Coordinates of C-alpha atoms in Angstrom, one line a residue:
Chain A
M35 CA 0.0 0.0 -0.1
T36 CA 1.1 3.5 -0.8
A37 CA 1.6 6.1 2.1
I38 CA -1.1 8.9 1.6
V39 CA 0.4 10.8 4.5
Q40 CA 4.4 11.0 4.8
I41 CA 5.9 12.7 8.0
T42 CA 9.7 12.8 7.8
D43 CA 11.9 14.0 10.8
V44 CA 9.2 16.4 12.0
A45 CA 10.1 18.2 15.1
K46 CA 8.0 21.1 16.8
R47 CA 9.5 23.5 19.5
Y48 CA 7.6 26.1 21.1
E49 CA 9.1 29.4 22.0
T50 CA 9.1 28.3 25.7
G51 CA 11.8 25.8 24.4
F52 CA 9.2 22.8 25.1
E53 CA 9.6 20.2 22.4
A54 CA 6.5 18.7 21.9
L55 CA 7.7 16.4 18.7
K56 CA 11.1 15.3 18.6
G57 CA 12.0 13.9 15.0
V58 CA 8.7 12.1 14.1
D59 CA 8.9 9.7 11.2
L60 CA 5.6 8.1 10.1
D61 CA 4.0 7.0 6.8
I62 CA 0.1 6.7 7.0
R63 CA -1.2 4.2 4.3
E64 CA -3.9 5.1 1.9
G65 CA -7.1 3.4 3.3
E66 CA -6.1 2.3 6.8
I67 CA -7.3 2.8 10.1
L68 CA -4.1 4.0 12.2
A69 CA -4.8 4.4 15.9
L70 CA -2.3 6.5 17.9
L71 CA -2.2 5.6 21.3
G72 CA -0.2 7.8 24.0
P73 CA -0.6 9.3 27.5
N74 CA -1.8 13.0 27.9
G75 CA 0.7 15.3 26.7
A76 CA 2.4 12.8 24.6
G77 CA 2.3 15.0 21.4
K78 CA -0.7 13.2 19.6
T79 CA -2.6 16.5 19.3
T80 CA 0.3 18.5 18.3
L81 CA 1.4 15.9 15.4
I82 CA -2.4 16.1 14.2
S83 CA -2.2 20.1 14.3
T84 CA 1.0 20.1 12.4
I85 CA -0.5 17.9 9.8
C86 CA -3.6 19.9 9.5
G87 CA -2.1 23.2 9.3
I88 CA -3.0 24.3 12.5
S89 CA 0.6 24.7 13.7
H90 CA 3.7 24.6 11.3
P91 CA 6.4 22.3 11.9
T92 CA 9.9 23.7 13.3
S93 CA 11.8 21.4 11.1
G94 CA 11.1 18.5 8.7
T95 CA 8.4 17.7 6.1
I96 CA 4.9 16.6 5.9
T97 CA 3.4 15.7 2.6
V98 CA -0.3 14.7 1.9
A99 CA -0.8 12.7 -1.4
G100 CA 2.8 14.3 -2.2
H101 CA 1.7 17.9 -1.5
D102 CA 3.8 19.6 1.2
V103 CA 1.6 20.9 3.9
V104 CA 3.3 24.2 4.3
K105 CA 4.3 25.1 0.7
N106 CA 1.3 23.4 -1.1
Y107 CA -1.2 23.7 1.6
R108 CA -4.3 24.2 -0.5
K109 CA -4.0 21.0 -2.1
A110 CA -2.8 19.3 1.0
R111 CA -5.8 20.6 3.1
A112 CA -8.4 20.1 0.6
L113 CA -7.9 16.3 1.2
I114 CA -8.1 16.4 5.1
G115 CA -11.1 16.5 7.5
L116 CA -10.3 17.2 11.0
V117 CA -12.5 16.3 14.1
P118 CA -10.9 18.1 17.1
Q119 CA -10.7 16.8 20.6
E120 CA -12.4 19.6 22.2
I121 CA -16.0 20.5 21.1
A122 CA -15.7 23.7 19.5
L123 CA -19.0 25.1 17.6
E124 CA -20.7 28.5 17.4
P125 CA -23.7 28.1 19.9
F126 CA -26.3 30.2 18.0
E127 CA -25.4 28.5 14.8
T128 CA -27.9 26.0 13.3
V129 CA -26.3 22.4 12.4
W130 CA -27.2 22.9 8.7
N131 CA -25.4 26.4 8.5
S132 CA -22.3 25.2 10.6
V133 CA -21.9 22.2 8.1
S134 CA -22.5 24.2 5.0
F135 CA -19.8 26.9 6.3
T136 CA -17.3 24.1 6.6
R137 CA -17.9 22.8 3.3
G138 CA -17.9 26.4 1.7
L139 CA -14.5 27.0 3.8
F140 CA -13.1 24.0 1.6
G141 CA -13.9 25.7 -1.6
K142 CA -16.8 23.2 -2.4
P143 CA -19.9 24.6 -4.3
R144 CA -23.2 23.9 -2.2
D145 CA -24.5 20.5 -2.4
D146 CA -27.5 20.0 -0.4
A147 CA -28.1 16.3 -1.3
Y148 CA -24.6 15.4 -0.2
L149 CA -24.7 17.2 3.1
E150 CA -28.1 15.4 3.7
T151 CA -26.6 12.1 3.3
I152 CA -24.1 12.9 5.7
L153 CA -26.5 14.2 8.3
R154 CA -28.7 11.3 7.8
Q155 CA -25.9 9.0 8.2
L156 CA -24.8 10.5 11.5
S157 CA -28.4 10.5 12.6
L158 CA -28.5 14.4 12.6
W159 CA -31.0 15.0 10.0
D160 CA -34.0 16.0 12.4
K161 CA -31.7 18.2 14.1
K162 CA -30.4 20.2 11.1
D163 CA -32.2 23.3 12.0
A164 CA -31.5 23.2 15.8
Q165 CA -28.9 25.5 17.0
T166 CA -25.9 23.7 18.1
K167 CA -26.1 24.9 21.9
E168 CA -29.4 22.9 22.1
L169 CA -27.6 19.6 21.2
S170 CA -26.3 17.0 23.7
G171 CA -22.4 16.5 24.1
G172 CA -22.7 13.3 21.8
M173 CA -24.7 15.1 19.2
K174 CA -22.1 17.9 19.1
R175 CA -19.4 15.5 18.5
R176 CA -21.4 14.1 15.6
V177 CA -21.8 17.7 14.1
L178 CA -18.1 17.9 14.3
I179 CA -17.7 14.6 12.5
A180 CA -20.3 16.1 9.8
K181 CA -18.3 19.4 9.6
A182 CA -15.3 17.2 8.9
L183 CA -17.0 15.0 6.2
S184 CA -18.8 18.0 4.7
H185 CA -16.2 18.5 1.7
G186 CA -15.6 14.8 0.9
P187 CA -12.2 14.4 2.6
R188 CA -9.9 11.3 1.6
I189 CA -8.3 11.5 5.0
L190 CA -10.1 12.0 8.4
F191 CA -8.4 12.7 11.6
L192 CA -10.3 12.1 14.9
D193 CA -8.7 13.4 17.8
E194 CA -9.8 11.4 20.7
P195 CA -13.5 11.0 19.2
T196 CA -14.8 8.9 22.1
A197 CA -13.4 10.7 25.0
G198 CA -16.1 11.3 27.4
V199 CA -18.7 9.8 25.2
D200 CA -21.1 7.1 26.5
V201 CA -20.9 3.4 25.5
E202 CA -23.7 3.5 22.8
L203 CA -22.3 6.6 21.1
R204 CA -18.8 4.9 21.1
K205 CA -20.0 1.8 19.3
D206 CA -21.8 4.2 16.9
M207 CA -18.9 6.1 16.4
W208 CA -16.9 2.8 15.5
E209 CA -19.6 1.9 13.1
I210 CA -19.3 5.5 11.3
V211 CA -15.5 4.8 11.2
G212 CA -16.1 1.4 9.8
R213 CA -18.4 2.7 7.0
L214 CA -15.9 5.5 6.0
K215 CA -13.1 2.8 5.6
E216 CA -15.4 1.3 3.4
D217 CA -15.6 4.0 1.2
G218 CA -12.0 4.3 1.1
V219 CA -11.2 7.1 3.6
T220 CA -8.0 7.0 5.5
I221 CA -8.6 7.5 9.1
I222 CA -6.2 8.4 11.9
L223 CA -7.5 8.5 15.2
T224 CA -6.1 9.2 18.7
T225 CA -7.2 7.5 21.9
H226 CA -6.7 6.7 25.3
Y227 CA -8.7 3.5 25.2
I228 CA -6.9 0.6 24.2
E229 CA -9.8 -1.4 23.3
E230 CA -10.9 1.1 20.8
A231 CA -7.5 0.6 19.1
E232 CA -7.9 -3.4 19.5
A233 CA -11.6 -3.0 17.9
I234 CA -11.1 -0.9 15.1
A235 CA -7.5 -0.2 13.9
D236 CA -5.5 -1.9 11.3
R237 CA -2.4 -0.4 12.7
V238 CA -1.4 0.8 16.0
G239 CA 1.3 3.4 16.8
V240 CA 2.3 4.3 20.2
I241 CA 3.8 7.9 20.8
N242 CA 5.2 9.4 23.9
Q243 CA 7.3 12.4 24.7
G244 CA 6.9 13.5 21.3
Q245 CA 8.5 10.4 19.6
I246 CA 6.8 7.4 17.9
L247 CA 7.9 4.5 19.9
L248 CA 6.2 1.7 17.9
V249 CA 4.0 1.4 14.9
E250 CA 2.8 -2.1 14.2
D251 CA -0.1 -4.1 12.3
K252 CA -2.7 -4.8 14.8
A253 CA -2.4 -8.6 13.8
A254 CA 1.4 -8.5 14.7
L255 CA 0.7 -7.1 18.0
M256 CA -2.3 -9.4 18.5
A257 CA -0.1 -12.4 18.1
Q258 CA 2.2 -11.1 20.7
M259 CA -1.0 -10.5 22.7
G260 CA -2.2 -14.1 22.0
R261 CA 0.4 -15.6 24.3
K262 CA -0.9 -16.5 27.8
Q263 CA 0.6 -17.9 30.9
L264 CA -0.6 -20.5 33.4
R265 CA 0.6 -20.2 36.8
I266 CA 0.4 -23.1 39.0
A267 CA 0.5 -22.5 42.8
L268 CA 2.0 -25.6 44.9
Q269 CA 1.7 -26.6 48.2
A270 CA 5.5 -27.1 48.7
P271 CA 8.2 -25.0 47.0
L272 CA 10.2 -26.7 44.4
V273 CA 13.9 -26.3 43.7
Q274 CA 14.1 -28.1 40.4
V275 CA 11.3 -28.9 37.9
P276 CA 10.8 -32.8 37.8
E277 CA 12.2 -34.6 34.9
S278 CA 9.0 -36.1 33.8
L279 CA 7.7 -32.4 32.9
G280 CA 10.8 -31.5 30.9
A281 CA 8.6 -31.2 27.8
Y282 CA 6.5 -28.4 28.9
A283 CA 9.4 -25.6 29.4
L284 CA 8.2 -24.9 32.7
E285 CA 9.6 -21.8 34.8
I286 CA 9.9 -21.8 38.5
A287 CA 8.5 -18.7 39.9
P288 CA 11.2 -16.9 42.1
E289 CA 9.5 -17.6 45.3
G290 CA 9.7 -21.4 44.0
D291 CA 6.2 -21.9 45.3
A292 CA 4.7 -21.8 41.6
L293 CA 5.4 -23.0 38.1
V294 CA 4.7 -20.9 35.0
Y295 CA 3.5 -22.3 31.7
H296 CA 3.4 -20.5 28.5
Y297 CA 0.9 -21.5 25.9
D298 CA -0.8 -20.2 22.8
S299 CA -4.4 -19.5 23.7
A300 CA -5.3 -19.3 19.8
S301 CA -4.3 -23.0 19.2
D302 CA -6.4 -25.9 19.5
R303 CA -4.2 -27.8 21.7
T304 CA -2.8 -25.8 24.7
G305 CA -1.7 -28.8 26.4
I306 CA -3.0 -27.8 29.7
T307 CA -5.2 -31.0 30.3
K308 CA -1.9 -33.2 29.6
L309 CA 0.0 -31.0 32.0
L310 CA -2.3 -31.2 34.9
N311 CA -2.4 -34.9 34.7
D312 CA 1.4 -35.1 34.4
L313 CA 1.7 -32.7 37.3
Q314 CA -0.4 -35.0 39.3
A315 CA 1.4 -38.1 38.2
A316 CA 4.6 -36.3 39.5
G317 CA 3.0 -36.1 42.8
L318 CA 3.0 -32.4 43.1
M319 CA 0.0 -30.9 44.9
M320 CA -1.7 -27.6 43.6
T321 CA -3.4 -25.1 45.5
D322 CA -4.5 -22.4 42.9
L323 CA -4.4 -21.9 39.1
K324 CA -4.3 -18.5 37.5
T325 CA -4.2 -17.6 33.8
Q326 CA -2.6 -14.3 32.5
E327 CA -2.6 -12.8 29.0
S328 CA -0.3 -9.9 27.7
T329 CA -2.6 -7.1 26.5
L330 CA -2.0 -4.1 24.1
E331 CA -2.3 -2.3 27.2
D332 CA 0.8 -4.3 28.8
I333 CA 2.7 -3.5 25.8
F334 CA 1.7 0.0 25.9
V335 CA 2.5 0.7 29.5
D336 CA 5.6 -1.5 29.1
L337 CA 6.9 1.1 26.3
V338 CA 5.5 4.2 27.9
K339 CA 7.5 3.3 31.1
E340 CA 10.6 2.8 29.4
T341 CA 10.9 6.1 27.6
S342 CA 9.7 8.0 30.9
Chain B
M194 CA -8.2 32.4 -4.9
N195 CA -10.9 30.3 -2.9
L196 CA -13.8 32.4 -3.6
Q197 CA -16.1 29.9 -2.0
A198 CA -14.4 30.1 1.4
I199 CA -14.7 34.2 0.9
R200 CA -18.5 33.8 0.4
A201 CA -18.9 31.1 3.2
I202 CA -17.2 33.6 5.7
Y203 CA -18.9 36.7 4.4
A204 CA -22.4 34.8 4.5
H205 CA -21.6 33.2 8.0
E206 CA -21.1 36.7 9.5
M207 CA -24.0 38.4 7.7
V208 CA -26.2 35.6 9.1
R209 CA -25.2 36.5 12.6
F210 CA -26.0 40.2 11.9
F211 CA -29.5 39.3 10.5
R212 CA -30.2 37.0 13.4
T213 CA -29.8 40.4 15.6
L214 CA -31.4 42.6 12.9
M215 CA -33.7 44.4 15.3
Q216 CA -30.7 45.4 17.4
S217 CA -28.5 46.1 14.5
F218 CA -31.1 48.2 13.0
L219 CA -33.0 49.8 16.1
S220 CA -29.9 50.8 18.2
P221 CA -28.6 53.2 15.5
V222 CA -32.1 54.7 14.8
L223 CA -32.6 55.3 18.4
S224 CA -29.4 56.6 19.3
T225 CA -29.5 59.1 16.4
S226 CA -32.8 60.2 17.3
L227 CA -31.7 60.9 20.6
Y228 CA -28.7 62.5 19.4
F229 CA -31.0 65.0 17.5
V230 CA -33.2 65.6 20.5
V231 CA -30.4 66.4 22.9
F232 CA -28.0 68.1 20.4
G233 CA -30.2 69.2 17.9
A234 CA -33.4 70.6 19.5
A235 CA -32.0 71.3 23.2
I236 CA -28.6 72.9 22.4
G237 CA -29.1 73.5 18.7
S238 CA -31.8 75.9 19.4
R239 CA -29.0 78.2 21.3
I240 CA -26.2 77.7 18.6
D241 CA -27.7 79.3 15.3
Q242 CA -25.4 78.2 12.6
I243 CA -22.1 76.8 12.0
E244 CA -20.5 78.0 8.6
N245 CA -24.1 78.7 7.2
V246 CA -25.2 75.3 8.1
S247 CA -28.0 74.9 10.8
Y248 CA -26.5 73.0 13.7
G249 CA -29.0 70.0 13.3
A250 CA -27.7 69.3 9.9
F251 CA -24.1 70.0 10.8
I252 CA -23.8 67.3 13.4
V253 CA -25.1 64.5 10.9
P254 CA -21.6 63.7 9.1
G255 CA -20.1 63.5 12.6
L256 CA -23.0 61.2 13.9
I257 CA -22.7 59.0 11.0
M258 CA -19.0 58.9 11.4
L259 CA -19.0 58.2 15.4
S260 CA -21.3 55.2 14.5
V261 CA -19.5 53.9 11.4
M262 CA -16.1 54.1 13.1
T263 CA -17.1 52.3 16.5
Q264 CA -19.6 49.9 14.7
S265 CA -16.6 48.9 12.3
V266 CA -14.0 48.3 15.0
S267 CA -16.4 46.3 17.3
N268 CA -17.9 44.3 14.5
A269 CA -14.8 43.4 13.0
S270 CA -12.9 42.8 16.1
F271 CA -15.6 40.6 17.5
G272 CA -15.9 38.6 14.3
I273 CA -12.4 37.2 14.6
Y274 CA -12.0 37.1 18.1
F275 CA -15.2 35.1 18.7
P276 CA -13.7 31.9 16.9
K277 CA -10.8 32.4 18.6
F278 CA -12.4 32.5 22.0
I279 CA -14.8 29.4 21.3
G280 CA -12.1 27.5 19.7
T281 CA -13.6 27.4 16.2
V282 CA -10.6 29.1 14.6
Y283 CA -9.2 25.5 14.1
E284 CA -11.6 25.3 11.1
L285 CA -10.1 28.4 9.6
L286 CA -6.5 27.2 10.2
S287 CA -7.0 23.7 8.7
A288 CA -9.2 24.9 5.7
P289 CA -7.4 25.4 2.2
V290 CA -7.8 29.3 2.7
S291 CA -5.2 31.9 2.7
F292 CA -5.1 34.8 5.3
L293 CA -6.1 37.2 2.5
E294 CA -9.3 35.4 2.1
I295 CA -9.9 35.4 5.8
V296 CA -9.4 38.9 5.8
I297 CA -11.6 39.7 2.9
G298 CA -14.5 37.8 4.4
Y299 CA -14.3 39.1 7.9
V300 CA -13.6 42.8 7.1
G301 CA -15.9 42.8 4.0
A302 CA -18.9 41.5 6.3
A303 CA -18.0 43.9 9.1
A304 CA -17.8 46.9 6.5
T305 CA -21.0 45.9 4.9
K306 CA -22.8 46.1 8.4
S307 CA -21.4 49.3 9.3
L308 CA -22.0 50.7 5.8
F309 CA -25.5 49.6 6.5
I310 CA -25.8 51.4 9.8
G311 CA -24.4 54.5 8.3
I312 CA -27.0 54.6 5.5
V313 CA -29.6 53.9 8.5
I314 CA -28.4 57.1 10.4
L315 CA -28.4 59.2 7.1
V316 CA -32.2 58.1 6.5
T317 CA -33.3 58.7 9.9
A318 CA -31.6 62.0 9.9
H319 CA -33.5 63.1 6.8
F320 CA -36.6 63.0 9.1
F321 CA -35.1 65.5 11.5
V322 CA -33.6 68.0 9.2
D323 CA -33.0 69.3 5.7
L324 CA -30.1 67.9 4.1
D325 CA -28.7 68.6 0.7
I326 CA -25.7 66.5 0.1
Q327 CA -23.2 68.5 -2.4
H328 CA -20.8 65.7 -3.3
P329 CA -22.8 62.4 -3.1
V330 CA -20.1 60.4 -4.6
A331 CA -17.2 61.8 -2.6
M332 CA -19.7 61.3 0.4
L333 CA -20.2 57.6 -0.4
A334 CA -16.4 57.1 -1.2
F335 CA -15.6 58.4 2.1
L336 CA -18.2 56.6 4.0
V337 CA -17.1 53.2 2.2
L338 CA -13.3 54.1 2.8
T339 CA -13.8 54.5 6.5
C340 CA -16.2 51.5 7.0
L341 CA -13.4 49.5 5.2
S342 CA -10.3 51.1 7.1
F343 CA -11.7 50.7 10.5
S344 CA -13.2 47.2 9.9
L345 CA -9.3 46.4 9.1
F346 CA -8.3 48.2 12.3
G347 CA -11.1 46.3 14.1
F348 CA -10.0 43.0 12.6
I349 CA -6.3 43.8 13.8
I350 CA -7.6 44.3 17.5
G351 CA -9.5 41.0 17.3
I352 CA -6.5 39.1 16.4
W353 CA -4.3 41.0 18.9
A354 CA -7.0 40.6 21.9
G355 CA -6.4 38.0 24.3
N356 CA -9.6 38.6 26.2
F357 CA -12.8 40.4 26.3
E358 CA -11.5 43.4 28.1
Q359 CA -8.5 44.0 25.7
L360 CA -11.4 43.6 23.0
Q361 CA -13.3 46.5 24.5
I362 CA -10.6 48.7 25.6
I363 CA -9.1 50.0 22.4
P364 CA -12.7 51.2 21.0
L365 CA -13.6 52.8 24.4
L366 CA -10.2 54.3 25.4
I367 CA -9.1 55.5 22.1
I368 CA -11.7 55.5 19.2
T369 CA -14.7 57.2 21.3
P370 CA -12.6 60.0 22.9
L371 CA -10.9 60.6 19.4
V372 CA -14.2 60.8 17.6
F373 CA -15.8 63.0 20.3
L374 CA -12.8 65.1 20.2
G375 CA -12.4 65.1 16.5
G376 CA -15.2 67.5 15.7
S377 CA -18.2 65.5 15.5
F378 CA -20.3 67.8 17.1
Y379 CA -18.8 71.3 16.7
S380 CA -16.3 73.0 14.3
I381 CA -12.8 73.1 15.5
S382 CA -12.6 76.9 14.5
M383 CA -15.0 77.2 17.6
L384 CA -11.9 76.2 20.1
P385 CA -9.4 78.5 21.4
P386 CA -6.4 78.7 19.1
I387 CA -4.1 76.4 21.4
W388 CA -6.9 73.5 21.2
Q389 CA -7.2 74.0 17.4
T390 CA -3.3 73.2 17.1
I391 CA -3.5 70.0 19.5
T392 CA -6.7 68.9 17.7
L393 CA -4.8 68.6 14.4
F394 CA -3.1 65.8 15.8
N395 CA -6.1 63.6 16.0
P396 CA -6.3 61.7 12.9
V397 CA -10.1 61.5 13.1
V398 CA -10.5 65.3 12.5
Y399 CA -9.4 64.8 9.2
L400 CA -12.0 62.0 8.4
I401 CA -14.9 63.8 10.0
S402 CA -13.7 67.0 8.1
G403 CA -13.4 65.5 4.9
F404 CA -16.7 63.7 5.3
R405 CA -18.5 66.9 6.4
W406 CA -17.1 68.5 3.1
S407 CA -18.8 66.2 0.9
F408 CA -22.0 67.3 2.7
F409 CA -21.7 70.9 2.7
G410 CA -18.6 71.9 0.9
T411 CA -17.1 73.4 3.8
A412 CA -14.2 71.7 5.9
D413 CA -12.2 72.3 8.9
V414 CA -8.8 71.3 6.9
P415 CA -8.1 71.0 3.2
I416 CA -9.9 68.0 1.3
F417 CA -6.6 66.6 0.1
A418 CA -5.3 66.4 3.9
S419 CA -8.5 64.3 4.6
L420 CA -8.0 62.0 1.5
L421 CA -4.5 61.9 2.5
A422 CA -5.4 60.8 6.3
I423 CA -7.9 58.2 5.3
S424 CA -5.3 56.7 2.6
A425 CA -2.5 56.7 5.1
F426 CA -4.8 54.9 7.8
T427 CA -5.9 52.3 5.4
A428 CA -2.3 51.7 4.3
L429 CA -1.1 51.3 7.9
C430 CA -3.9 48.8 8.6
L431 CA -3.0 46.9 5.5
A432 CA 0.7 46.9 6.3
I433 CA 0.0 45.6 10.1
I434 CA -2.4 42.8 8.5
W435 CA 0.4 42.1 6.1
W436 CA 2.8 41.5 8.9
I437 CA 0.4 39.4 10.9
F438 CA 0.2 37.3 8.0
R439 CA 4.0 36.9 7.3
T440 CA 4.6 35.9 11.0
G441 CA 1.4 34.3 12.1
Y442 CA 1.2 36.4 15.0
K443 CA -1.3 35.3 17.6
I444 CA -2.9 33.0 15.1
R445 CA -0.4 30.1 14.1
S446 CA 2.2 29.0 16.3

């Protein structure tokens, strides 16, 4: 797949000396859903702002479909829709006017039928004449999405679209994102929710302290996550794994009172039944069993800890 | 040139104006009528004529200028400050729009509004006094230029302002005193000599004088000085806006 957004060695330094981005390299592939994970202040929003034109990079280059976002900003920005993190809407403006305004800003001629389609898809059609101040928080967020889609962008940035949103709306949001992907829109979303990335992303990027720590296919990450461990607590501590259990590659826990068995939860045969039988045959008394799996969250937390 | 964007910004701003049409329309009519009652009828009855013009008619150009200048500044400054305040400015910054297009949209809308208010005052004044405008084309040109240049000025204030207090402070502390002391309600020849000299440092004197000349053919300062003043003020505002555009001052980090 070709890269639709190419970010090369982008740094962003503020006048205060704070470095929000430290040499970010990232290729965003056409048609993918990329989830950017990172703690607060990691640089997620700064990265998006720099791509979308809200701030300029201090150094480095960003191209969108080959157009430099600074030198050729008109062509680059015309392809992008942005849903900001904070809800920002003019309170007295109607939904329809607000969405039409954005379309106009992007240089597109009036197209009522197209806007109607978008508003219907986002369940906003019956609210089109309502002033935005009358809407609930979730509805306002939908209006922001409608605005971002009003000019038919090829790339959509969603900056924490589900922060502070109830479960139902979050599911709706995922559905909307899924439909957009089917239409060939490239989607970049930032999120705090690991399960969100797990649920909808094709690739996952982790960013912390202005640096990209990892960008990986979700499938590859899931393969790492698929590994599980079984912890078998024993009545009496062990010094050595009995020879009859050699085939299981068991580890003795540091305190010696438990055995740890690694297995792949995705495979048909995990070997657990056989292991338990053999443990019994070896005369080991078990007091407890516990399974653990490494999640995206563990990987994420480990990565973020390493850098900070 | 992204003409659609200019149209979108202009229309968006005008919608706000029409939403508050009663206020936009009534407030200049009411305040003009009050000025005529207080200055025209009460005080004007004691002041006979100034330069062969009845006092009631004499204050019309000053009244229009007073409203047009303050309205231009407040409309344009609010127009660009409000998106900054509520956060919707992200849209302007991430759209394929140049700064020039943003300026044309916002300043054009603000100037249109104050032009409308100026004309409303002119029409209202007709109900109180007889007006015979000697140079209608020059009158219109002065009016349009004043609307435009003060809207540009207001736009600069809106970009600069970091809070609502700063937004109000320049119109309140600078524009209003300069207009009141700029000969809106008197001829500067009525002042003692020393104050006549000091007044000449007030740029608004030149604008009001030129505008009054277009009505009555008489002026406090030569007409070319008025033309020079309004052109210089417009040029200064354009230069500041160009600088803001170059540096991204207070807009884009």
